[in-house]
CSV table of N, CA and C and ligand atoms in Angstrom, one decimal:
chain,number,residue,atom,x,y,z
W,1,MET,N,0.8,-1.2,0.0
W,1,MET,CA,0.0,0.0,0.0
W,1,MET,C,0.9,1.2,0.0
W,2,LYS,N,0.5,2.2,-0.8
W,2,LYS,CA,1.3,3.4,-0.9
W,2,LYS,C,1.0,4.4,0.2
W,3,ASP,N,2.0,5.2,0.6
W,3,ASP,CA,1.9,6.2,1.5
W,3,ASP,C,1.7,7.6,0.8
W,4,PHE,N,0.4,8.0,0.5
W,4,PHE,CA,0.2,9.2,-0.3
W,4,PHE,C,0.6,10.4,0.3
W,5,GLY,N,0.6,10.5,1.7
W,5,GLY,CA,1.0,11.7,2.4
W,5,GLY,C,2.5,11.9,2.2
W,6,ARG,N,3.2,10.9,2.3
W,6,ARG,CA,4.7,11.1,2.2
W,6,ARG,C,5.0,11.4,0.7
W,7,ASP,N,4.3,10.8,-0.2
W,7,ASP,CA,4.6,11.0,-1.6
W,7,ASP,C,4.3,12.5,-2.0
W,8,LEU,N,3.2,13.0,-1.4
W,8,LEU,CA,2.8,14.4,-1.7
W,8,LEU,C,3.9,15.4,-1.1
W,9,GLU,N,4.4,15.1,0.1
W,9,GLU,CA,5.4,15.9,0.7
W,9,GLU,C,6.7,15.9,-0.1
W,10,SER,N,7.0,14.8,-0.7
W,10,SER,CA,8.2,14.6,-1.5
W,10,SER,C,8.0,15.5,-2.8
W,11,ARG,N,6.8,15.5,-3.4
W,11,ARG,CA,6.6,16.3,-4.6
W,11,ARG,C,6.7,17.8,-4.2
W,12,ARG,N,6.2,18.2,-3.1
W,12,ARG,CA,6.3,19.6,-2.7
W,12,ARG,C,7.7,20.0,-2.6
W,13,ARG,N,8.6,19.2,-2.0
W,13,ARG,CA,10.0,19.6,-1.8
W,13,ARG,C,10.7,19.7,-3.2
W,14,VAL,N,10.3,18.8,-4.1
W,14,VAL,CA,10.9,18.9,-5.4
W,14,VAL,C,10.5,20.2,-6.1
W,15,LEU,N,9.2,20.5,-6.1
W,15,LEU,CA,8.8,21.7,-6.8
W,15,LEU,C,9.4,22.9,-6.1
W,16,LYS,N,9.5,23.0,-4.8
W,16,LYS,CA,10.1,24.1,-4.1
W,16,LYS,C,11.5,24.3,-4.5
W,17,GLY,N,12.2,23.1,-4.7
W,17,GLY,CA,13.6,23.2,-5.1
W,17,GLY,C,13.8,23.7,-6.5
W,18,ILE,N,12.9,23.3,-7.4
W,18,ILE,CA,12.9,23.8,-8.8
W,18,ILE,C,12.7,25.3,-8.8
W,19,GLY,N,11.7,25.8,-8.0
W,19,GLY,CA,11.4,27.2,-8.0
W,19,GLY,C,12.6,28.0,-7.5
W,20,ALA,N,13.3,27.5,-6.4
W,20,ALA,CA,14.4,28.3,-5.9
W,20,ALA,C,15.6,28.3,-6.9
W,21,PHE,N,15.7,27.2,-7.6
W,21,PHE,CA,16.8,27.1,-8.6
W,21,PHE,C,16.5,28.1,-9.8
W,22,ALA,N,15.3,28.1,-10.2
W,22,ALA,CA,14.9,29.0,-11.4
W,22,ALA,C,15.1,30.4,-10.9
W,23,ALA,N,14.8,30.8,-9.7
W,23,ALA,CA,15.0,32.2,-9.3
W,23,ALA,C,16.4,32.6,-9.2
W,24,SER,N,17.3,31.6,-8.9
W,24,SER,CA,18.7,32.0,-8.7
W,24,SER,C,19.5,32.0,-10.0
W,25,VAL,N,19.0,31.3,-11.0
W,25,VAL,CA,19.7,31.2,-12.3
W,25,VAL,C,19.4,32.4,-13.2
W,26,GLN,N,20.4,33.0,-13.8
W,26,GLN,CA,20.2,34.1,-14.8
W,26,GLN,C,20.5,33.5,-16.1
W,27,LEU,N,19.5,33.5,-16.9
W,27,LEU,CA,19.8,32.9,-18.3
W,27,LEU,C,20.5,33.9,-19.1
W,28,PRO,N,21.4,33.4,-20.0
W,28,PRO,CA,22.2,34.3,-20.8
W,28,PRO,C,21.3,35.3,-21.6
W,29,GLY,N,20.2,34.9,-22.1
W,29,GLY,CA,19.4,35.8,-22.9
W,29,GLY,C,18.9,36.9,-22.1
W,30,LEU,N,18.5,36.6,-20.8
W,30,LEU,CA,18.0,37.7,-19.9
W,30,LEU,C,19.1,38.7,-19.6
W,31,ILE,N,20.3,38.2,-19.4
W,31,ILE,CA,21.5,39.1,-19.1
W,31,ILE,C,21.7,40.0,-20.3
W,32,GLY,N,21.6,39.5,-21.5
W,32,GLY,CA,21.8,40.3,-22.7
W,32,GLY,C,20.8,41.4,-22.8
W,33,CYS,N,19.6,41.2,-22.4
W,33,CYS,CA,18.5,42.2,-22.5
W,33,CYS,C,18.7,43.3,-21.4
W,34,SER,N,19.3,42.9,-20.3
W,34,SER,CA,19.4,43.9,-19.3
W,34,SER,C,20.6,44.9,-19.4
W,35,GLU,N,21.5,44.6,-20.3
W,35,GLU,CA,22.7,45.4,-20.4
W,35,GLU,C,22.4,46.5,-21.4
W,36,PRO,N,23.0,47.7,-21.2
W,36,PRO,CA,22.8,48.8,-22.2
W,36,PRO,C,23.5,48.5,-23.5
W,37,ALA,N,23.0,48.9,-24.6
W,37,ALA,CA,23.5,48.6,-25.9
W,37,ALA,C,24.9,49.2,-26.1
W,38,ASP,N,25.1,50.5,-25.7
W,38,ASP,CA,26.4,51.1,-25.8
W,38,ASP,C,26.8,51.8,-24.5
W,39,PRO,N,27.8,51.2,-23.8
W,39,PRO,CA,28.1,51.9,-22.5
W,39,PRO,C,28.6,53.3,-22.8
W,40,PRO,N,28.3,54.2,-21.9
W,40,PRO,CA,28.8,55.6,-22.1
W,40,PRO,C,30.3,55.6,-22.0
W,41,PRO,N,30.9,56.6,-22.8
W,41,PRO,CA,32.4,56.7,-22.7
W,41,PRO,C,32.8,57.2,-21.4
W,42,PRO,N,34.0,56.9,-20.9
W,42,PRO,CA,34.5,57.4,-19.7
W,42,PRO,C,34.6,58.9,-19.7
W,43,ALA,N,34.4,59.5,-18.5
W,43,ALA,CA,34.4,61.0,-18.4
W,43,ALA,C,35.7,61.5,-18.9
W,44,ASP,N,36.8,60.9,-18.5
W,44,ASP,CA,38.2,61.4,-18.9
W,44,ASP,C,38.8,60.3,-19.6
W,45,ALA,N,38.7,60.3,-20.9
W,45,ALA,CA,39.3,59.3,-21.7
W,45,ALA,C,40.7,59.5,-22.1
W,46,GLY,N,41.3,60.7,-21.8
W,46,GLY,CA,42.7,60.9,-22.0
W,46,GLY,C,43.0,61.2,-23.5
W,47,PRO,N,44.2,61.2,-23.8
W,47,PRO,CA,44.6,61.6,-25.2
W,47,PRO,C,44.1,60.7,-26.3
W,48,ALA,N,43.8,59.4,-25.9
W,48,ALA,CA,43.4,58.5,-27.0
W,48,ALA,C,42.0,58.9,-27.5
W,49,ALA,N,41.2,59.7,-26.7
W,49,ALA,CA,39.9,60.1,-27.2
W,49,ALA,C,40.0,61.4,-28.0
W,50,ASP,N,41.1,62.1,-28.0
W,50,ASP,CA,41.3,63.3,-28.8
W,50,ASP,C,41.0,63.1,-30.2
W,51,PRO,N,40.4,64.0,-30.9
W,51,PRO,CA,40.2,63.8,-32.4
W,51,PRO,C,41.5,63.8,-33.1
W,52,GLN,N,41.6,63.1,-34.2
W,52,GLN,CA,42.8,63.1,-35.0
W,52,GLN,C,43.1,64.5,-35.5
W,53,PRO,N,44.3,64.9,-35.5
W,53,PRO,CA,44.6,66.3,-36.0
W,53,PRO,C,44.3,66.3,-37.5
W,54,ALA,N,43.8,67.5,-37.9
W,54,ALA,CA,43.4,67.6,-39.3
W,54,ALA,C,44.7,67.4,-40.2
W,55,PRO,N,44.5,66.7,-41.3
W,55,PRO,CA,45.7,66.5,-42.2
W,55,PRO,C,46.1,67.9,-42.8
W,56,ALA,N,47.4,67.9,-43.0
W,56,ALA,CA,47.9,69.2,-43.6
W,56,ALA,C,47.2,69.5,-44.9
W,57,GLU,N,46.9,70.7,-45.1
W,57,GLU,CA,46.1,71.0,-46.3
W,57,GLU,C,47.0,70.8,-47.5
W,58,GLN,N,46.3,70.0,-48.4
W,58,GLN,CA,47.0,69.7,-49.7
W,58,GLN,C,46.9,70.9,-50.6
W,59,PRO,N,48.0,71.1,-51.4
W,59,PRO,CA,47.9,72.2,-52.4
W,59,PRO,C,46.8,71.9,-53.4
W,60,ARG,N,46.1,72.9,-53.7
W,60,ARG,CA,45.0,72.7,-54.7
W,60,ARG,C,45.5,72.6,-56.1
W,61,ALA,N,44.8,71.7,-56.8
W,61,ALA,CA,45.2,71.5,-58.2
W,61,ALA,C,44.9,72.8,-59.0
W,62,ALA,N,45.7,73.1,-59.9
W,62,ALA,CA,45.4,74.2,-60.8
W,62,ALA,C,44.2,74.0,-61.6
W,63,PRO,N,43.4,75.0,-61.8
W,63,PRO,CA,42.1,74.8,-62.6
W,63,PRO,C,42.5,74.3,-64.0
W,64,ALA,N,41.5,73.5,-64.5
W,64,ALA,CA,41.8,72.9,-65.8
W,64,ALA,C,42.0,74.0,-66.8
W,65,GLN,N,43.0,73.8,-67.6
W,65,GLN,CA,43.3,74.8,-68.6
W,65,GLN,C,42.4,74.5,-69.8
W,66,THR,N,41.8,75.6,-70.3
W,66,THR,CA,41.0,75.4,-71.5
W,66,THR,C,41.8,75.8,-72.8
W,67,ALA,N,42.9,76.5,-72.6
W,67,ALA,CA,43.7,76.8,-73.7
W,67,ALA,C,45.1,76.9,-73.3
W,68,ALA,N,46.0,76.0,-73.8
W,68,ALA,CA,47.4,76.1,-73.6
W,68,ALA,C,48.0,76.9,-74.7
W,69,PRO,N,49.2,77.4,-74.6
W,69,PRO,CA,49.8,78.0,-75.7
W,69,PRO,C,49.8,77.1,-77.0
W,70,ALA,N,49.3,77.6,-78.1
W,70,ALA,CA,49.1,76.8,-79.2
W,70,ALA,C,50.4,76.0,-79.6
W,71,GLY,N,51.6,76.6,-79.4
W,71,GLY,CA,52.8,75.9,-79.8
W,71,GLY,C,53.1,74.7,-79.0
W,72,SER,N,52.5,74.6,-77.8
W,72,SER,CA,52.8,73.4,-77.0
W,72,SER,C,51.8,72.3,-77.0
W,73,MET,N,50.8,72.5,-77.9
W,73,MET,CA,49.7,71.5,-77.9
W,73,MET,C,49.8,70.7,-79.2
W,74,ALA,N,49.3,69.5,-79.0
W,74,ALA,CA,49.3,68.6,-80.2
W,74,ALA,C,47.9,68.8,-80.9
W,75,ARG,N,47.9,68.5,-82.2
W,75,ARG,CA,46.7,68.6,-82.9
W,75,ARG,C,45.8,67.4,-82.6
W,76,LEU,N,44.5,67.7,-82.5
W,76,LEU,CA,43.6,66.6,-82.3
W,76,LEU,C,43.5,65.7,-83.5
W,77,SER,N,43.5,64.5,-83.2
W,77,SER,CA,43.3,63.5,-84.3
W,77,SER,C,41.8,63.2,-84.4
W,78,GLU,N,41.4,63.0,-85.7
W,78,GLU,CA,40.0,62.5,-85.9
W,78,GLU,C,39.8,61.1,-85.3
W,79,ASP,N,40.9,60.4,-85.1
W,79,ASP,CA,40.7,59.1,-84.5
W,79,ASP,C,40.7,59.1,-83.0
W,80,ASP,N,40.9,60.2,-82.4
W,80,ASP,CA,40.8,60.3,-80.9
W,80,ASP,C,39.5,59.9,-80.4
W,81,PRO,N,39.4,59.0,-79.4
W,81,PRO,CA,38.1,58.5,-79.0
W,81,PRO,C,37.1,59.6,-78.7
W,82,GLN,N,37.5,60.7,-78.1
W,82,GLN,CA,36.6,61.8,-77.8
W,82,GLN,C,36.2,62.5,-79.0
W,83,ALA,N,37.1,62.7,-79.9
W,83,ALA,CA,36.8,63.3,-81.2
W,83,ALA,C,35.8,62.5,-82.0
W,84,LYS,N,36.0,61.2,-82.0
W,84,LYS,CA,35.0,60.3,-82.6
W,84,LYS,C,33.7,60.4,-82.0
W,85,ALA,N,33.6,60.4,-80.7
W,85,ALA,CA,32.4,60.5,-80.0
W,85,ALA,C,31.6,61.7,-80.3
W,86,LEU,N,32.3,62.8,-80.6
W,86,LEU,CA,31.7,64.1,-80.9
W,86,LEU,C,31.6,64.4,-82.4
W,87,ALA,N,32.0,63.3,-83.2
W,87,ALA,CA,31.9,63.4,-84.7
W,87,ALA,C,32.8,64.6,-85.2
W,88,TYR,N,33.9,64.8,-84.5
W,88,TYR,CA,34.8,65.9,-85.0
W,88,TYR,C,35.4,65.5,-86.4
W,89,ARG,N,35.4,66.5,-87.2
W,89,ARG,CA,36.1,66.4,-88.5
W,89,ARG,C,37.0,67.7,-88.7
W,90,HIS,N,38.2,67.4,-89.3
W,90,HIS,CA,39.0,68.6,-89.6
W,90,HIS,C,38.4,69.5,-90.6
W,91,GLU,N,37.6,69.0,-91.5
W,91,GLU,CA,37.0,69.8,-92.5
W,91,GLU,C,35.5,69.7,-92.3
W,92,ALA,N,34.9,70.8,-91.9
W,92,ALA,CA,33.4,70.8,-91.7
W,92,ALA,C,32.7,70.4,-92.9
W,93,SER,N,33.2,70.7,-94.1
W,93,SER,CA,32.5,70.3,-95.4
W,93,SER,C,32.4,68.8,-95.6
W,94,THR,N,33.1,68.0,-94.8
W,94,THR,CA,33.0,66.6,-94.9
W,94,THR,C,32.1,65.9,-93.9
W,95,VAL,N,31.4,66.8,-93.1
W,95,VAL,CA,30.5,66.2,-92.1
W,95,VAL,C,29.3,65.6,-92.8
W,96,ASP,N,28.9,64.4,-92.4
W,96,ASP,CA,27.8,63.8,-92.9
W,96,ASP,C,26.5,64.4,-92.3
W,97,ALA,N,25.9,65.3,-93.1
W,97,ALA,CA,24.8,66.1,-92.5
W,97,ALA,C,23.6,65.2,-92.2
W,98,ALA,N,23.5,64.1,-92.9
W,98,ALA,CA,22.4,63.2,-92.5
W,98,ALA,C,22.6,62.5,-91.2
W,99,ALA,N,23.8,62.2,-90.9
W,99,ALA,CA,24.2,61.6,-89.6
W,99,ALA,C,24.3,62.7,-88.5
W,100,GLN,N,24.5,63.9,-88.9
W,100,GLN,CA,24.7,65.0,-87.9
W,100,GLN,C,23.7,66.1,-88.2
W,101,PRO,N,22.5,65.9,-87.8
W,101,PRO,CA,21.4,66.9,-88.1
W,101,PRO,C,21.7,68.3,-87.5
W,102,ARG,N,22.5,68.4,-86.6
W,102,ARG,CA,22.8,69.7,-86.0
W,102,ARG,C,23.7,70.6,-86.9
W,103,TYR,N,24.4,69.9,-87.8
W,103,TYR,CA,25.4,70.6,-88.6
W,103,TYR,C,24.6,71.5,-89.6
W,104,GLN,N,25.1,72.7,-89.8
W,104,GLN,CA,24.6,73.6,-90.8
W,104,GLN,C,25.8,74.1,-91.6
W,105,PRO,N,25.7,74.2,-92.9
W,105,PRO,CA,26.8,74.8,-93.6
W,105,PRO,C,27.3,76.1,-93.1
W,106,GLY,N,28.5,76.4,-93.1
W,106,GLY,CA,29.1,77.6,-92.6
W,106,GLY,C,29.6,77.5,-91.1
W,107,GLN,N,29.1,76.4,-90.4
W,107,GLN,CA,29.6,76.2,-89.1
W,107,GLN,C,31.0,75.6,-89.1
W,108,VAL,N,31.9,76.3,-88.5
W,108,VAL,CA,33.3,75.8,-88.4
W,108,VAL,C,33.9,76.2,-87.0
W,109,CYS,N,34.9,75.5,-86.7
W,109,CYS,CA,35.5,75.7,-85.4
W,109,CYS,C,35.9,77.2,-85.2
W,110,SER,N,36.4,77.9,-86.2
W,110,SER,CA,36.8,79.2,-86.0
W,110,SER,C,35.7,80.2,-85.7
W,111,ASN,N,34.4,79.8,-85.9
W,111,ASN,CA,33.3,80.7,-85.5
W,111,ASN,C,32.5,80.1,-84.4
W,112,CYS,N,33.1,79.1,-83.8
W,112,CYS,CA,32.4,78.4,-82.6
W,112,CYS,C,32.7,79.2,-81.3
W,113,ALA,N,31.7,79.3,-80.5
W,113,ALA,CA,31.9,79.9,-79.2
W,113,ALA,C,33.0,79.2,-78.3
W,114,LEU,N,33.2,78.0,-78.6
W,114,LEU,CA,34.1,77.2,-77.7
W,114,LEU,C,35.6,77.2,-78.3
W,115,TYR,N,35.7,77.8,-79.4
W,115,TYR,CA,37.1,77.9,-80.0
W,115,TYR,C,37.9,78.9,-79.3
W,116,VAL,N,39.1,78.5,-79.0
W,116,VAL,CA,40.0,79.4,-78.3
W,116,VAL,C,41.2,79.7,-79.2
W,117,GLY,N,41.2,80.7,-79.9
W,117,GLY,CA,42.2,81.0,-80.8
W,117,GLY,C,41.8,82.1,-81.8
W,118,GLU,N,42.8,82.5,-82.6
W,118,GLU,CA,42.5,83.6,-83.5
W,118,GLU,C,41.6,83.0,-84.6
W,119,ALA,N,40.7,83.9,-85.0
W,119,ALA,CA,39.7,83.4,-86.0
W,119,ALA,C,40.4,83.0,-87.3
W,120,ASP,N,41.5,83.7,-87.6
W,120,ASP,CA,42.2,83.4,-88.9
W,120,ASP,C,43.3,82.3,-88.7
W,121,ALA,N,43.5,81.8,-87.5
W,121,ALA,CA,44.5,80.8,-87.3
W,121,ALA,C,44.1,79.5,-87.9
W,122,GLU,N,45.1,78.8,-88.4
W,122,GLU,CA,44.7,77.5,-89.0
W,122,GLU,C,44.3,76.5,-87.9
W,123,TRP,N,44.9,76.6,-86.8
W,123,TRP,CA,44.6,75.7,-85.7
W,123,TRP,C,44.5,76.5,-84.4
W,124,GLY,N,43.6,76.1,-83.5
W,124,GLY,CA,43.4,76.8,-82.3
W,124,GLY,C,42.9,75.8,-81.2
W,125,GLY,N,42.9,76.3,-80.0
W,125,GLY,CA,42.4,75.5,-78.9
W,125,GLY,C,40.9,75.4,-78.8
W,126,CYS,N,40.4,74.5,-78.0
W,126,CYS,CA,39.0,74.3,-77.9
W,126,CYS,C,38.7,73.9,-76.5
W,127,SER,N,37.6,74.4,-75.9
W,127,SER,CA,37.3,74.1,-74.6
W,127,SER,C,36.8,72.7,-74.4
W,128,ILE,N,36.4,72.0,-75.5
W,128,ILE,CA,35.9,70.7,-75.4
W,128,ILE,C,37.1,69.7,-75.4
W,129,PHE,N,38.2,70.1,-76.1
W,129,PHE,CA,39.3,69.2,-76.2
W,129,PHE,C,40.6,69.9,-75.6
W,130,PRO,N,40.6,70.0,-74.2
W,130,PRO,CA,41.7,70.7,-73.6
W,130,PRO,C,43.0,70.1,-73.9
W,131,GLY,N,44.0,70.9,-74.2
W,131,GLY,CA,45.4,70.4,-74.5
W,131,GLY,C,45.5,70.0,-75.9
W,132,LYS,N,44.5,70.1,-76.7
W,132,LYS,CA,44.6,69.8,-78.1
W,132,LYS,C,44.2,70.9,-79.0
W,133,LEU,N,44.7,70.9,-80.2
W,133,LEU,CA,44.4,71.9,-81.2
W,133,LEU,C,43.3,71.4,-82.1
W,134,VAL,N,42.4,72.2,-82.4
W,134,VAL,CA,41.4,71.8,-83.4
W,134,VAL,C,41.6,72.7,-84.7
W,135,LYS,N,41.2,72.2,-85.8
W,135,LYS,CA,41.4,72.9,-87.0
W,135,LYS,C,40.4,74.0,-87.1
W,136,GLY,N,40.7,75.2,-87.5
W,136,GLY,CA,39.8,76.3,-87.7
W,136,GLY,C,38.7,75.9,-88.6
W,137,THR,N,38.9,75.1,-89.6
W,137,THR,CA,37.9,74.7,-90.6
W,137,THR,C,37.1,73.4,-90.1
W,138,GLY,N,37.4,73.0,-88.8
W,138,GLY,CA,36.8,71.8,-88.4
W,138,GLY,C,35.4,72.0,-87.8
W,139,TRP,N,34.9,70.9,-87.3
W,139,TRP,CA,33.5,71.0,-86.7
W,139,TRP,C,33.3,69.7,-85.8
W,140,CYS,N,32.5,69.9,-84.8
W,140,CYS,CA,32.1,68.7,-84.0
W,140,CYS,C,30.6,69.0,-83.6
W,141,ASN,N,30.0,68.0,-83.1
W,141,ASN,CA,28.5,68.2,-82.8
W,141,ASN,C,28.2,68.9,-81.5
W,142,VAL,N,29.3,69.5,-80.9
W,142,VAL,CA,29.0,70.4,-79.8
W,142,VAL,C,29.1,71.9,-80.2
W,143,TYR,N,29.2,72.1,-81.5
W,143,TYR,CA,29.3,73.4,-82.1
W,143,TYR,C,28.3,74.3,-81.5
W,144,ALA,N,28.7,75.5,-81.1
W,144,ALA,CA,27.8,76.6,-80.6
W,144,ALA,C,28.2,77.9,-81.3
W,145,PRO,N,27.3,78.6,-81.9
W,145,PRO,CA,27.7,79.8,-82.6
W,145,PRO,C,28.1,80.9,-81.6
W,146,LYS,N,29.1,81.7,-82.1
W,146,LYS,CA,29.5,82.8,-81.2
W,146,LYS,C,28.4,83.8,-81.2
W,147,SER,N,28.2,84.4,-80.1
W,147,SER,CA,27.1,85.4,-80.0
W,147,SER,C,27.6,86.8,-80.4
B,201,SF4,FE1,35.3,73.0,-83.1
B,201,SF4,FE2,33.5,74.1,-81.5
B,201,SF4,FE3,33.6,71.5,-81.7
B,201,SF4,FE4,35.5,72.8,-80.5
B,201,SF4,S1,33.4,72.7,-79.9
B,201,SF4,S2,35.8,71.2,-82.0
B,201,SF4,S3,35.7,74.7,-81.7
B,201,SF4,S4,33.0,72.9,-83.3
């Protein structure tokens, strides 16, 4: 025959022990939730917390030249990738007007607003092709009339 009273007392002790154990144990997940995300910096962090000194100011690059002395510049080649992209031709009269609808007869580099050179010079600078000379009789699809 079983002793139910003693059995019940034994269960109570076990449950009481489990409760005490659970109350004393801190689960890692609970610990993580209770800590602040970013601890505040120490009040006196010393020299390590000082901001980095500003780097020495670098000399500024010279502004892009739009026109170098004509004697020091190479002539633009029609095969230059940028020249090709802009349909540059040394002779405006050879421009394929069907392919270049902006082209109008009479438009040449020497009367273009972007031409940097003497109007009667054979070759001159161009703002679109810095460091290169374009031919006064040339043309590209960026042509803009002088005002
Ligand atoms: Fe000639 Fe004007 Fe074109 Fe320069 S921008 S290549 S000056 S047409």
